[in-house]
mmCIF file of C-alpha atoms in Angstrom:
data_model
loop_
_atom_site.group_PDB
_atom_site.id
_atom_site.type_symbol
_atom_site.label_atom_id
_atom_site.label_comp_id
_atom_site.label_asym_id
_atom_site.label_seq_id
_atom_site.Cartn_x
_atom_site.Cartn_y
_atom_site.Cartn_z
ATOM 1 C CA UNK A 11 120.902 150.247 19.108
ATOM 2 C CA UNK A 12 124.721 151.543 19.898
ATOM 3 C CA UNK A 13 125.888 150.773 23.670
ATOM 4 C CA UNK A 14 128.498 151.897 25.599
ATOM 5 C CA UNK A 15 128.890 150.502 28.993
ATOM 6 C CA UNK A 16 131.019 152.209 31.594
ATOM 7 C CA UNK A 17 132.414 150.288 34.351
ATOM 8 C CA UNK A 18 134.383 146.786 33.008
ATOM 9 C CA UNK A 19 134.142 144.986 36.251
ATOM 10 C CA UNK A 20 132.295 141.897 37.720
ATOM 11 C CA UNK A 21 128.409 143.699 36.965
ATOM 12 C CA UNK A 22 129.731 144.895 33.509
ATOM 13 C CA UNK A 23 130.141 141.676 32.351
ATOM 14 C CA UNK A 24 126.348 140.467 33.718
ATOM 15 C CA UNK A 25 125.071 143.596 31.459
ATOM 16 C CA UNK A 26 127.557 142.215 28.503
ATOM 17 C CA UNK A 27 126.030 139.160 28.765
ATOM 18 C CA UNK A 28 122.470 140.428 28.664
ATOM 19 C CA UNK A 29 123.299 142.067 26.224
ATOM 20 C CA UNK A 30 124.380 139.810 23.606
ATOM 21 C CA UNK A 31 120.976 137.832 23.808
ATOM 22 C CA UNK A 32 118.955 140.996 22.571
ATOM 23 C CA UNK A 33 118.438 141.546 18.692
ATOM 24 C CA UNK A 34 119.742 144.492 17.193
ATOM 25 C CA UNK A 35 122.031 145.792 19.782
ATOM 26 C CA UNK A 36 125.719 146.242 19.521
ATOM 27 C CA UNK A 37 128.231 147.488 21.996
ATOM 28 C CA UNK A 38 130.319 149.563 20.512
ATOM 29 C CA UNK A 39 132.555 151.281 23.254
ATOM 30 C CA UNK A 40 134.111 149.947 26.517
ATOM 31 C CA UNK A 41 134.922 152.353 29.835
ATOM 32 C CA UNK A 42 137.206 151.017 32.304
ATOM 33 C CA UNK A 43 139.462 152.518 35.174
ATOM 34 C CA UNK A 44 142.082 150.158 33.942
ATOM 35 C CA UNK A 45 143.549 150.353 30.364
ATOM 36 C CA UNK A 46 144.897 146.564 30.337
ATOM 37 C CA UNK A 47 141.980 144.908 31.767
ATOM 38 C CA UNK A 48 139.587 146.418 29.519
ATOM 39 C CA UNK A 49 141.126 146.016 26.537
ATOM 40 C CA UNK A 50 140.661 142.143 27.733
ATOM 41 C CA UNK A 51 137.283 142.484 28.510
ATOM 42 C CA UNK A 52 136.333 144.668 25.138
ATOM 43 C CA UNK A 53 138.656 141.382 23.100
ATOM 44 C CA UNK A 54 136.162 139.052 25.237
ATOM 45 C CA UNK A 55 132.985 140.268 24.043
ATOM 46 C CA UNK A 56 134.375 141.559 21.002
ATOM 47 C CA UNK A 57 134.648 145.618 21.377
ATOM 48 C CA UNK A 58 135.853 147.842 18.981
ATOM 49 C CA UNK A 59 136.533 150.941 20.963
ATOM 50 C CA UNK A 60 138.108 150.669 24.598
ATOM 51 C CA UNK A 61 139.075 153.770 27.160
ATOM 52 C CA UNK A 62 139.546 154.928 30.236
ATOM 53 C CA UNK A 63 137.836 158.709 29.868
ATOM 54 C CA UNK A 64 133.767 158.633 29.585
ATOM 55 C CA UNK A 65 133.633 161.986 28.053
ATOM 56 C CA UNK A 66 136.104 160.386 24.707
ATOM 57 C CA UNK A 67 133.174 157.631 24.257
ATOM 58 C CA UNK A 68 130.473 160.470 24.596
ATOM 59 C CA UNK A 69 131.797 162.633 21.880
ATOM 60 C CA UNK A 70 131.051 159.449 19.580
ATOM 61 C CA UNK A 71 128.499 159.454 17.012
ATOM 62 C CA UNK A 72 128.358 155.607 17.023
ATOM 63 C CA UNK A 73 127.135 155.541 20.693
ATOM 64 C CA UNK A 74 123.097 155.938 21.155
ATOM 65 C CA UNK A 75 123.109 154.778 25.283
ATOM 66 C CA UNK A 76 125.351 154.513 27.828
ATOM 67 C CA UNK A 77 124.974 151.796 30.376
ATOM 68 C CA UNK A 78 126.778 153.278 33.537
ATOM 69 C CA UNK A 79 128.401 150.429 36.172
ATOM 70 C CA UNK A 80 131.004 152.354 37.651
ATOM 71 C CA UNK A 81 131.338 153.383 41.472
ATOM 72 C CA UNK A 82 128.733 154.339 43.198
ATOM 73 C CA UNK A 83 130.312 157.759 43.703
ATOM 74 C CA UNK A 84 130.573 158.360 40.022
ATOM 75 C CA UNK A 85 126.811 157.599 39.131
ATOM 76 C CA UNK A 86 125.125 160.657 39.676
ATOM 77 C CA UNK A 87 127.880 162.770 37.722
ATOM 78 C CA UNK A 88 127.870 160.505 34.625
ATOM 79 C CA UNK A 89 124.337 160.160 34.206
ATOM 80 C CA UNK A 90 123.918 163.879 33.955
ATOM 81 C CA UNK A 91 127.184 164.295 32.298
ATOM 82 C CA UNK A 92 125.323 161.391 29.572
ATOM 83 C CA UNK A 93 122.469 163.131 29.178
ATOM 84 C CA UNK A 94 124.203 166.325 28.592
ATOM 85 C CA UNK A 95 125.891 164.360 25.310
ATOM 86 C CA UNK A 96 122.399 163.604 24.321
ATOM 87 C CA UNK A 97 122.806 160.162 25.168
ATOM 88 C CA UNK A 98 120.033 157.811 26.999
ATOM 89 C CA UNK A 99 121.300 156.111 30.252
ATOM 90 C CA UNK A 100 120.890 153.531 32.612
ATOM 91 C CA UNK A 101 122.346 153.630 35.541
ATOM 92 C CA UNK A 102 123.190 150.637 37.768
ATOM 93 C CA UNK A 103 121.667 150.774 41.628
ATOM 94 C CA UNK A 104 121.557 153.257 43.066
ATOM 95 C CA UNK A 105 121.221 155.813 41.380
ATOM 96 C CA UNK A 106 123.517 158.505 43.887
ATOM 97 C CA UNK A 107 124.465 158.267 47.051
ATOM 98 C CA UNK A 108 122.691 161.453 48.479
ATOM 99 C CA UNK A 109 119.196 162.803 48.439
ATOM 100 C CA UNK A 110 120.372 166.093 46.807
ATOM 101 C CA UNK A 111 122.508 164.297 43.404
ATOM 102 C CA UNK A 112 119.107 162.154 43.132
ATOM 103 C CA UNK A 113 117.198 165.101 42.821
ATOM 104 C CA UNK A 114 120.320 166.261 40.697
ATOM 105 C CA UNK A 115 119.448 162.965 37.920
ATOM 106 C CA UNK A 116 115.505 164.099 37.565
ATOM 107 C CA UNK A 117 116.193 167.507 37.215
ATOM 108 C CA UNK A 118 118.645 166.628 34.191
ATOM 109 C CA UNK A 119 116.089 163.609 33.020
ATOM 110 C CA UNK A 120 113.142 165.976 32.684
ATOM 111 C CA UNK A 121 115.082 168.985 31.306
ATOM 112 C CA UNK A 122 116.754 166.658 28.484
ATOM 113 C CA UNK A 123 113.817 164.027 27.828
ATOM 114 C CA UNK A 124 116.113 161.033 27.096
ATOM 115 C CA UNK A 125 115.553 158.177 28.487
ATOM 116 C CA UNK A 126 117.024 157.596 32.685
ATOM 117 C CA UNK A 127 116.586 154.374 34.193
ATOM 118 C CA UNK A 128 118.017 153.261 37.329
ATOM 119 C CA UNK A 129 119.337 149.392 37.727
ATOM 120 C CA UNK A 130 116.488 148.389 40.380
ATOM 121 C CA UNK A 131 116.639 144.476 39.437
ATOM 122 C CA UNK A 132 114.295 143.422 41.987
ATOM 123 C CA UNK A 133 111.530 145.063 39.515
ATOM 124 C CA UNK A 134 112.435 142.734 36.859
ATOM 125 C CA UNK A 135 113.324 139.051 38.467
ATOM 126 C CA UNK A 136 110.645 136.713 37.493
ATOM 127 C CA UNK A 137 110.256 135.585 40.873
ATOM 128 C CA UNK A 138 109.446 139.412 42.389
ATOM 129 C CA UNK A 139 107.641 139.827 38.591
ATOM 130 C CA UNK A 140 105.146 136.936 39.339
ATOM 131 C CA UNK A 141 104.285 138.251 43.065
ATOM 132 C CA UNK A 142 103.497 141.683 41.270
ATOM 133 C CA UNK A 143 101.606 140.194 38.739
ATOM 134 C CA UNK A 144 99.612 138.612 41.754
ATOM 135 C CA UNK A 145 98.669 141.954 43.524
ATOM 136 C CA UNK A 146 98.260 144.026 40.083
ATOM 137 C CA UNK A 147 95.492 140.388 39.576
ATOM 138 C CA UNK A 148 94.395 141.336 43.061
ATOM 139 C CA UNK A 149 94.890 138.091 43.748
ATOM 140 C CA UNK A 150 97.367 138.344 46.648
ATOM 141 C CA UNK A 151 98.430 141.678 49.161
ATOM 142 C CA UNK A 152 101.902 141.583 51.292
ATOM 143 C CA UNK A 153 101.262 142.168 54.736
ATOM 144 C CA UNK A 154 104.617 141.539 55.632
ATOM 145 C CA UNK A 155 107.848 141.361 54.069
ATOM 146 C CA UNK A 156 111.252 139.994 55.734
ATOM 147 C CA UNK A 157 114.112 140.401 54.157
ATOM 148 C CA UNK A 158 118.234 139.266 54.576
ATOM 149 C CA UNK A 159 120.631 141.081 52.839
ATOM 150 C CA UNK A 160 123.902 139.185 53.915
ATOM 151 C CA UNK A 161 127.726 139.386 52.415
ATOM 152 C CA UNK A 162 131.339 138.214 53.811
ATOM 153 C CA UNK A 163 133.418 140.942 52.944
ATOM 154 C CA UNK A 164 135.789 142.216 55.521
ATOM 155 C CA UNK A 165 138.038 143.822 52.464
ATOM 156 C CA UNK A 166 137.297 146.410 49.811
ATOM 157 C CA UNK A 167 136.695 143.569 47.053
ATOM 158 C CA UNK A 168 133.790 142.875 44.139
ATOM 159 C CA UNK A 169 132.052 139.913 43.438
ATOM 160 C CA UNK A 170 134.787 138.590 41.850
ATOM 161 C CA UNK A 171 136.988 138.690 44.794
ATOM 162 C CA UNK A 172 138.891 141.032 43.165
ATOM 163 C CA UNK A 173 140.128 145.067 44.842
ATOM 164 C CA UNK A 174 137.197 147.533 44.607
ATOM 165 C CA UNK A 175 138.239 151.486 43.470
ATOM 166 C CA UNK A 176 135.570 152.343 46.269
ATOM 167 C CA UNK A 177 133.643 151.289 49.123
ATOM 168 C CA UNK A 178 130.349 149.546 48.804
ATOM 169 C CA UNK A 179 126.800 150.668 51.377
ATOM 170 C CA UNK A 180 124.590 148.942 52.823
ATOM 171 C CA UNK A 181 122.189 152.174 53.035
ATOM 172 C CA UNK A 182 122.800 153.033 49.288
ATOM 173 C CA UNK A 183 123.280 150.349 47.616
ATOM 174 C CA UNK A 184 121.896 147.534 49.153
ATOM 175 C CA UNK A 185 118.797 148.591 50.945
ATOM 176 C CA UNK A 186 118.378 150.566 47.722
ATOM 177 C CA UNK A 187 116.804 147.217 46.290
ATOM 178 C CA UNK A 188 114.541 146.507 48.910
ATOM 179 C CA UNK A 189 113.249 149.637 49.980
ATOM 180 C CA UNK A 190 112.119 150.264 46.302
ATOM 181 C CA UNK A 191 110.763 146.630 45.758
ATOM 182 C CA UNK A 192 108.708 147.417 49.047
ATOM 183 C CA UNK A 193 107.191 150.335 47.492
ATOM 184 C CA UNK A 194 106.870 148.497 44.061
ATOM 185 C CA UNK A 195 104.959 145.913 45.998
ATOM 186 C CA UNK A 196 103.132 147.234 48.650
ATOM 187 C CA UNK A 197 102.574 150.951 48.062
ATOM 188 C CA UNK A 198 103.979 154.567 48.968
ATOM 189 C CA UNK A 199 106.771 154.348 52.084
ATOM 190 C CA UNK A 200 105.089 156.614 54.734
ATOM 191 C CA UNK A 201 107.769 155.692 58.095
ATOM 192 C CA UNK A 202 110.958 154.510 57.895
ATOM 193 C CA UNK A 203 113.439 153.796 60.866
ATOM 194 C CA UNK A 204 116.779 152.337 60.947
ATOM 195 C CA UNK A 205 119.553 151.334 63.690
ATOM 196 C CA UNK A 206 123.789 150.564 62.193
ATOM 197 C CA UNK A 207 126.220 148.641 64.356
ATOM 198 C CA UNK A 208 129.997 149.843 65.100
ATOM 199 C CA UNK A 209 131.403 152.038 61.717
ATOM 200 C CA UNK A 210 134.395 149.825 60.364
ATOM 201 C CA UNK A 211 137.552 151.175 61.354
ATOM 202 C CA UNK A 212 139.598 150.724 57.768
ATOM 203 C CA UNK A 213 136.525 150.779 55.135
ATOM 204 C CA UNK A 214 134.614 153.457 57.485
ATOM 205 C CA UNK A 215 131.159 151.977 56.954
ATOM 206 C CA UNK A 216 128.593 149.998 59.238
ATOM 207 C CA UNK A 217 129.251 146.710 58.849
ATOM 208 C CA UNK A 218 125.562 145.581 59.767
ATOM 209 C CA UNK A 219 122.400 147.563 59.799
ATOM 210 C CA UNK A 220 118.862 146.872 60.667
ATOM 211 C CA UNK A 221 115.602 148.674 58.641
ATOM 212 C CA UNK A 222 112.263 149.319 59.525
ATOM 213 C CA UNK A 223 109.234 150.047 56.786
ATOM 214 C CA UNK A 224 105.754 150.970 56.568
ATOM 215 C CA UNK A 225 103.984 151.527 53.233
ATOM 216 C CA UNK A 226 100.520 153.057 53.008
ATOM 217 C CA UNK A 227 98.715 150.005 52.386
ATOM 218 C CA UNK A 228 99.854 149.366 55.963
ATOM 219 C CA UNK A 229 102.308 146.891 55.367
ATOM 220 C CA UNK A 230 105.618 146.830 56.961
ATOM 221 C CA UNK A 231 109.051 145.577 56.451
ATOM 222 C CA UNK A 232 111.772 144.244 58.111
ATOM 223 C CA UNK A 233 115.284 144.982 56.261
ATOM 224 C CA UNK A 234 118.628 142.767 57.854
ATOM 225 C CA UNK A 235 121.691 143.691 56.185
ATOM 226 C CA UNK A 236 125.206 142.283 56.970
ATOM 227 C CA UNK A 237 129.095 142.642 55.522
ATOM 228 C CA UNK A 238 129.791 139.932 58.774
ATOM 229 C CA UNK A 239 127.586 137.442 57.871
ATOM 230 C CA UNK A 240 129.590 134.122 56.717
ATOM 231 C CA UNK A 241 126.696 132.157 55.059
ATOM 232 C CA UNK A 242 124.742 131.452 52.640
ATOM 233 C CA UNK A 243 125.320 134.657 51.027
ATOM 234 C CA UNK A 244 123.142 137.133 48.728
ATOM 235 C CA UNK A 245 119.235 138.194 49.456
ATOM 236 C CA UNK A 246 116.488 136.197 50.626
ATOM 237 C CA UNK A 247 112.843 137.691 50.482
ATOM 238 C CA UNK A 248 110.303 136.623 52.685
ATOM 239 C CA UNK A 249 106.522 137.633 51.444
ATOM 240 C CA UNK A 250 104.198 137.191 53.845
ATOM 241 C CA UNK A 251 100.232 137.830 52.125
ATOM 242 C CA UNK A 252 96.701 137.452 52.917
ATOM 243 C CA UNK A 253 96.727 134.191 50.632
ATOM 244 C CA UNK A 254 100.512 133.033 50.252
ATOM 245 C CA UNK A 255 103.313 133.040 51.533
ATOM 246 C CA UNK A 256 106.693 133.279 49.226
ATOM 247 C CA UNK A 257 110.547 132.969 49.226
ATOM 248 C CA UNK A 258 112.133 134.624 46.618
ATOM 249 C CA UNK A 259 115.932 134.278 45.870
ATOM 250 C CA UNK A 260 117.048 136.078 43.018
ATOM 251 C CA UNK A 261 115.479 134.596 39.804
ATOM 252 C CA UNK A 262 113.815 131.541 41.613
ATOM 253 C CA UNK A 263 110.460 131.369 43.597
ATOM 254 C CA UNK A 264 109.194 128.864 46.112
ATOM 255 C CA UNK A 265 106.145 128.777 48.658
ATOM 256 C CA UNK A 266 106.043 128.816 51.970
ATOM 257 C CA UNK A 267 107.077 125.330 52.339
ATOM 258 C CA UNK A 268 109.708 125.574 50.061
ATOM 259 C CA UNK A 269 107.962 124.342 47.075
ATOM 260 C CA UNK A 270 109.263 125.232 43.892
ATOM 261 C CA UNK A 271 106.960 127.311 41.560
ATOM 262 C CA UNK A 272 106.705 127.697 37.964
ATOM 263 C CA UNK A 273 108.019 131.012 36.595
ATOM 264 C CA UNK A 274 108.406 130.007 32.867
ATOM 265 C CA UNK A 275 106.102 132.320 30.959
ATOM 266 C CA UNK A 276 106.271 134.940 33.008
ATOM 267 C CA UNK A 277 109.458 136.622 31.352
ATOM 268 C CA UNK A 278 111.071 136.279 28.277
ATOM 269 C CA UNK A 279 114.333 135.418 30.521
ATOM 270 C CA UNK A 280 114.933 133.890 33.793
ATOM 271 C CA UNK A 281 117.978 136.421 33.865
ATOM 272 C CA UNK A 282 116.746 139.893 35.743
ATOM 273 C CA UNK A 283 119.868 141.285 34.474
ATOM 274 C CA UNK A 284 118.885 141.055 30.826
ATOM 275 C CA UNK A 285 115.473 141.871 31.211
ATOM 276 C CA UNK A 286 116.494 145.079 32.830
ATOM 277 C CA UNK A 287 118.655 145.809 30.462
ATOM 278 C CA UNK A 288 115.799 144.727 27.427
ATOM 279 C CA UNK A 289 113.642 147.006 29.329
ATOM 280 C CA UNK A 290 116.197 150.040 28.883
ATOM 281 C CA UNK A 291 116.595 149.111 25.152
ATOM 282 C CA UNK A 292 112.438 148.959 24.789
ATOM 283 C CA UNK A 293 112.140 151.765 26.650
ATOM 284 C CA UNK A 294 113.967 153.637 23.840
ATOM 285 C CA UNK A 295 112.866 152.507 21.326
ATOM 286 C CA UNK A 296 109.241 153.063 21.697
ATOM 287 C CA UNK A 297 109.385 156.442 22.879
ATOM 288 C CA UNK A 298 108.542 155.641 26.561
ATOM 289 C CA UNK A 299 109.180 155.951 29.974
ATOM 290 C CA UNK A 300 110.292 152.751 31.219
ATOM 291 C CA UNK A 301 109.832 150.521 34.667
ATOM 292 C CA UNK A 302 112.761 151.431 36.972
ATOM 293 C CA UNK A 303 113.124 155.122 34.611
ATOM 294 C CA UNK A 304 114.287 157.704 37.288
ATOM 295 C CA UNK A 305 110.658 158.580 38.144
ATOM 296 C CA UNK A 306 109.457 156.075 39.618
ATOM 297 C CA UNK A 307 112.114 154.885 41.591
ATOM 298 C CA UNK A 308 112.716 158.330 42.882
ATOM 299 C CA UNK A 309 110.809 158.067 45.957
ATOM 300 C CA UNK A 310 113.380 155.310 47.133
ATOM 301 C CA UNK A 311 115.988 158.282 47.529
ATOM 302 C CA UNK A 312 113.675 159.928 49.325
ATOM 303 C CA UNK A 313 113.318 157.324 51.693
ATOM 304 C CA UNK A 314 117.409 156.365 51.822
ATOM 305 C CA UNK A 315 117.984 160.201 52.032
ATOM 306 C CA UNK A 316 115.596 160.081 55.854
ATOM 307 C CA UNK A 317 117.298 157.391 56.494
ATOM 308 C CA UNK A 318 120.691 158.581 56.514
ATOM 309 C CA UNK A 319 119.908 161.726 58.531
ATOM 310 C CA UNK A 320 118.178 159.290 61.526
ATOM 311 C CA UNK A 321 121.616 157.505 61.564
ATOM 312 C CA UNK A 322 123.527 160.613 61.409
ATOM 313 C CA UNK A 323 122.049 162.043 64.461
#
C-alpha cells in the first residue's frame, strides 16, 4: 500500500508514525505548504518524493491513498479533488467546515466508490473502544456523558507551538469529536443546543463555547470547550451508565474512582492514531467500508451544520 500524506505539520508526523508500525505500507510522497520544512520531514521518515502542489503527487502512479492533514479549510476540496485522481482518502477531523462541502465529500464518495474515511479518533482509542464494546455486550448504557474540551492558545499556533496557516474551531473541529463519539455511543442525535462567549477580536473565533446533546436512546450530553483554559490541557470524558461510571483521557481508561483499567487486548495498539490509520489501510484492502468512512460519521455534520445556524442567529 502507496501513501501520500498531505499536510507535514505536528498531526502529520502522528500519522507518519502510525504508519511505520503497519506491514506493507510505504509512504511514498510528502505535501507540505513549506518547501524547506518538508523536505526535513520527508529526510526524517525517509521520503522519496516531497512538494508543495497536491495535484503533482496525484498525477503519480506510485500513490494508491492519500492521507489528507492539511487546514481545515482545504479538507473538503482535496478529498474530492483525491477521489477524482482515483485515489482512496482519509481525511483528518473534520471532514469540512460547512454542512453543504460535507454533503459535497458523500456525493463524490458514493459517485467514485473509493474508499472516504474521516479522522474521528475517538472511534478508535482503546479506552472509548472498550466502553463500546460494553454497550455493543449490552453490558453497560451511557446515560450521561460530560465532557471538557480545554486548550491555552491565545495565538494562531499548532501543537507544536509553532504558527498555524489557519485558524482552528471549536464547532468544527473540536466538538466534531464528541458530538460523533456521542452518537457512536449512545445513538442517533435528535436536539442539539449550543451558547459561544465573546468572538476573538484578532483570530475572529469564540474563544469558549458550551454544547448541549440528546441522542435517541435518551441520553444527553454536556460539551465544555475552551481556547482560555490554562490547565491541564486536552479532553476529558466523563461516562456516566446504568452500571459504571468511566473517565476516559485519550488512550487511557479509569473508573469512577480513578482506578486504572486494563485495556491491553482490546486493540492491537494503545495508539488511536495508528489504529485509525490501520483501519483506513484495512478498509482498502478488503474491499470495505470502514468505521469512521464518510457514512457513518455524516450525521455529525448534520448536527455541527444546526449548530452553527443557532449561533448565527
Amino acid at each position: 500500500m502507496r501513501i501520500a500524506l498531505a499536510g507535514a505539520g505536528a498531526f502529520g508526523e502522528k500519522h507518519l508514525d502510525g504508519l511505520k508500525n503497519i506491514d506493507g505500507v510505504t509512504v511514498t510522497s510528502i505535501i507540505g505548504r513549506e518547501l524547506e520544512a518538508t523536505k526535513k520531514v520527508a529526510e526524517k521518515y525517509g521520503i522519496g518524493h516531497v512538494t508543495t502542489d497536491l495535484n503533482e503527487t496525484l498525477a503519480r502512479d506510485d500513490v494508491d491513498a492519500v492521507i489528507l492533514c492539511t487546514p481545515t479549510q482545504m479538507h473538503a476540496e482535496q478529498a474530492i479533488a483525491c477521489m477524482n485522481a482515483g485515489k482512496h482518502v482519509e481525511v483528518e477531523i473534520p471532514l469540512a467546515d460547512s454542512w453543504a462541502d460535507a454533503q459535497a465529500v458523500l456525493a463524490k464518495q458514493q459517485e467514485t466508490g473509493l474508499v472516504c474515511m474521516v479522522g474521528h479518533t475517538r472511534r478508535f482509542n482503546p479506552s472509548h473502544q472498550f466502553v463500546h464494546n460494553r454497550i455493543q455486550a449490552g453490558e453497560f448504557n451511557v446515560q450521561q456523558m460530560d465532557v471538557q474540551t480545554y486548550f491555552f492558545r491565545r495565538k494562531n499556533i499548532n501543537a507544536k507551538g509553532e504558527p498555524r496557516s489557519w485558524t482552528d474551531h471549536l464547532l468544527w473541529h473540536h466538538a466534531a469529536h464528541t458530538v460523533d463519539l456521542f452518537a457512536y455511543q449512545a445513538g442517533r442525535i435528535v436536539a442539539a443546543h449550543a451558547m459561544q462567549g465573546p468572538i476573538h477580536p484578532e483570530l475572529g473565533i469564540a474563544m469558549d463555547m458550551s454544547i448541549q446533546l440528546k441522542s435517541e436512546t435518551g441520553a444527553i450530553c454536556t460539551l465544555s470547550l475552551s481556547f482560555n483554559n490554562d490547565g491541564p490541557l486536552g479532553t476529558f470524558f466523563r461516562y456516566i451508565g446504568d452500571t459504571d461510571t468511566y473517565i476516559a483521557r485519550y488512550d487511557d481508561l479509569v473508573n469512577g474512582k480513578e482506578e486504572p483499567i486494563d485495556l491491553a487486548g482490546v486493540a492491537i495498539s494503545n495508539n488511536g492514531i495508528e489504529l485509525q490509520d490501520r483501519e483506513f489501510i484495512s478498509a482498502i484492502r478488503e474491499g470495505r467500508e470502514p468505521n469512521s468512512s464518510v457514512a457513518k460519521v455524516f450525521d455529525c455534520y448534520r448536527v455541527l451544520g444546526e449548530l452553527e445556524t443557532q449561533l448565527a442567529g
